Short mmCIF file of C-alpha atoms in Angstrom, two decimals:
data_model
loop_
_atom_site.label_atom_id
_atom_site.label_comp_id
_atom_site.label_asym_id
_atom_site.label_seq_id
_atom_site.Cartn_x
_atom_site.Cartn_y
_atom_site.Cartn_z
CA MET W 810 -37.30 15.76 -107.23
CA LEU W 811 -33.68 17.19 -108.82
CA PHE W 812 -32.17 15.11 -111.82
CA ASN W 813 -28.42 15.05 -112.33
CA ASN W 814 -27.93 18.13 -114.54
CA GLN W 815 -26.72 21.50 -114.36
CA LYS W 816 -29.67 23.36 -113.59
CA SER W 817 -30.10 20.65 -110.39
CA ASP W 818 -25.90 21.21 -109.60
CA LEU W 819 -26.21 24.64 -109.62
CA ILE W 820 -29.37 24.22 -106.94
CA HIS W 821 -27.58 21.67 -105.12
CA TYR W 822 -24.21 24.62 -104.80
CA GLY W 823 -26.60 27.19 -103.69
CA ARG W 824 -28.30 24.73 -100.82
CA LEU W 825 -24.34 24.40 -99.85
CA LEU W 826 -23.72 28.07 -99.92
CA ILE W 827 -26.47 28.93 -97.95
CA ILE W 828 -26.00 26.10 -95.41
CA ASP W 829 -22.17 26.65 -95.10
CA THR W 830 -21.75 30.06 -96.27
CA TYR W 831 -18.74 31.28 -93.89
CA LYS W 832 -16.70 28.45 -95.17
CA GLN W 833 -17.65 28.52 -98.72
CA LEU W 834 -17.39 32.48 -99.22
CA PRO W 835 -14.94 33.37 -96.91
CA ASN W 836 -14.16 36.61 -98.66
CA ASN W 837 -17.72 38.04 -98.20
CA VAL W 838 -18.64 36.86 -94.54
CA ASN W 839 -16.60 38.67 -91.86
CA ASN W 840 -18.05 37.69 -88.97
CA LYS W 841 -18.14 33.56 -89.12
CA LEU W 842 -22.30 33.05 -89.85
CA ASN W 843 -23.97 31.24 -92.36
CA SER W 844 -27.00 32.26 -94.54
CA SER W 845 -28.75 29.19 -92.53
CA THR W 846 -27.97 31.35 -89.11
CA CYS W 847 -31.36 33.41 -89.51
CA HIS W 848 -32.52 31.29 -92.47
CA LEU W 849 -33.31 28.47 -90.73
CA ASN W 850 -33.19 24.78 -92.27
CA ALA W 851 -31.78 26.06 -95.33
CA GLY W 852 -34.60 28.94 -95.51
CA ARG W 853 -37.66 26.53 -94.91
CA VAL W 854 -38.97 26.85 -91.81
CA ALA W 855 -42.31 29.44 -91.77
CA LYS W 856 -41.80 32.52 -89.99
CA ALA W 857 -37.96 32.20 -89.52
CA ALA W 858 -36.83 34.26 -92.89
CA PRO W 859 -38.32 31.75 -95.24
CA TYR W 860 -36.76 31.62 -98.72
CA VAL W 861 -40.03 30.26 -100.23
CA GLY W 862 -42.26 32.36 -102.48
CA MET W 863 -39.01 34.99 -102.86
CA ASN W 864 -39.61 34.70 -106.66
CA VAL W 865 -43.04 36.47 -106.32
CA VAL W 866 -41.86 39.04 -103.29
CA TYR W 867 -38.75 40.54 -105.28
CA THR W 868 -38.30 43.18 -107.47
CA LYS W 869 -39.97 45.52 -104.47
CA TYR W 870 -39.65 48.69 -103.18
CA ARG W 871 -37.70 48.66 -99.77
CA SER W 872 -37.74 51.78 -97.60
CA ARG W 873 -34.32 50.71 -96.04
CA ASN W 874 -32.62 51.69 -98.85
CA ALA W 875 -35.28 53.92 -100.79
CA LYS W 876 -35.36 52.36 -103.82
CA ILE W 877 -36.66 49.01 -106.06
CA ASN W 878 -34.18 46.06 -105.05
CA THR W 879 -34.20 42.87 -106.99
CA ILE W 880 -33.48 39.48 -105.14
CA GLU W 881 -29.98 40.18 -105.58
CA ASP W 882 -29.99 43.06 -104.02
CA ARG W 883 -31.79 41.40 -101.01
CA ILE W 884 -29.07 38.75 -100.75
CA ASN W 885 -26.38 41.42 -100.75
CA GLY W 886 -27.76 43.47 -98.04
CA CYS W 887 -27.56 40.38 -95.92
CA PHE W 888 -24.16 39.75 -96.79
CA GLN W 889 -23.36 43.55 -95.94
CA ARG W 890 -25.34 43.95 -92.98
CA SER W 891 -25.95 40.61 -91.32
CA MET W 892 -23.10 39.19 -91.98
CA ASN W 893 -20.65 42.37 -91.94
CA GLY W 894 -18.77 41.01 -95.69
CA GLN W 895 -18.59 42.10 -99.11
CA PRO W 896 -21.60 42.07 -101.73
CA LEU W 897 -21.33 38.80 -104.46
CA PRO W 898 -21.14 40.16 -108.18
CA THR W 899 -24.88 39.91 -109.15
CA ASN W 900 -23.52 37.71 -112.22
CA SER W 901 -21.14 35.07 -110.45
CA VAL W 902 -21.95 31.56 -110.14
CA HIS W 903 -22.22 31.93 -106.26
CA MET W 904 -24.95 34.51 -106.76
CA GLN W 905 -26.57 32.49 -109.82
CA ALA W 906 -27.01 29.44 -107.45
CA ILE W 907 -28.18 31.31 -104.22
CA VAL W 908 -31.51 32.60 -106.56
CA SER W 909 -31.28 29.26 -108.27
CA TYR W 910 -32.15 27.53 -104.93
CA MET W 911 -34.49 30.32 -103.99
CA ASN W 912 -36.48 29.42 -107.30
CA PHE W 913 -36.48 25.64 -106.91
CA LEU W 914 -37.69 26.17 -102.93
CA SER W 915 -40.46 28.91 -104.86
CA GLN W 916 -41.22 26.76 -107.75
CA ASN W 917 -45.09 26.44 -107.14
CA ILE W 918 -45.43 29.58 -105.84
CA LYS W 919 -46.84 32.44 -108.30
CA THR W 920 -48.64 34.79 -106.77
CA LYS W 921 -48.24 36.65 -103.18
CA THR W 922 -51.53 35.20 -102.10
CA ILE W 923 -50.59 31.84 -102.52
CA CYS W 924 -47.22 32.45 -100.04
CA LYS W 925 -49.73 33.49 -97.34
CA THR W 926 -51.78 30.09 -97.44
CA THR W 927 -51.24 27.39 -94.69
CA GLN W 928 -50.38 25.08 -97.09
CA VAL W 929 -46.92 26.79 -98.06
CA LEU W 930 -46.29 27.42 -94.26
CA SER W 931 -46.79 23.15 -94.23
CA LEU W 932 -44.66 22.94 -96.63
CA LEU W 933 -42.07 25.48 -95.66
CA ILE W 934 -41.63 23.61 -91.94
CA LYS W 935 -41.25 20.07 -93.55
CA SER W 936 -37.60 18.74 -94.05
#
């Protein structure tokens, strides 16, 4: 449940950026895609690039760019590759909002093991 405060406003804005990325961030998206094009139901569908659990997955080493990546690095990778666009400044309100939304979805996930349970997968499928 979200309350009406600055933190919940940031989470709501992050969700808006996920579902309406192209219109909200036209200078960062060059192919008219939204993040929800790949991350179905705003990142809440199992096996459809879910956001749930990303708080325990990142920071991690990625062989694709041969370095340790933060969640912000990963988000910017999507902007640059999947959306053929420009990265967000990591300290921008846009990046903070997207990360806040992901953290909200993942608030009860504390370990990578929990991420793999069927309870989490059923949570992902629910709207």
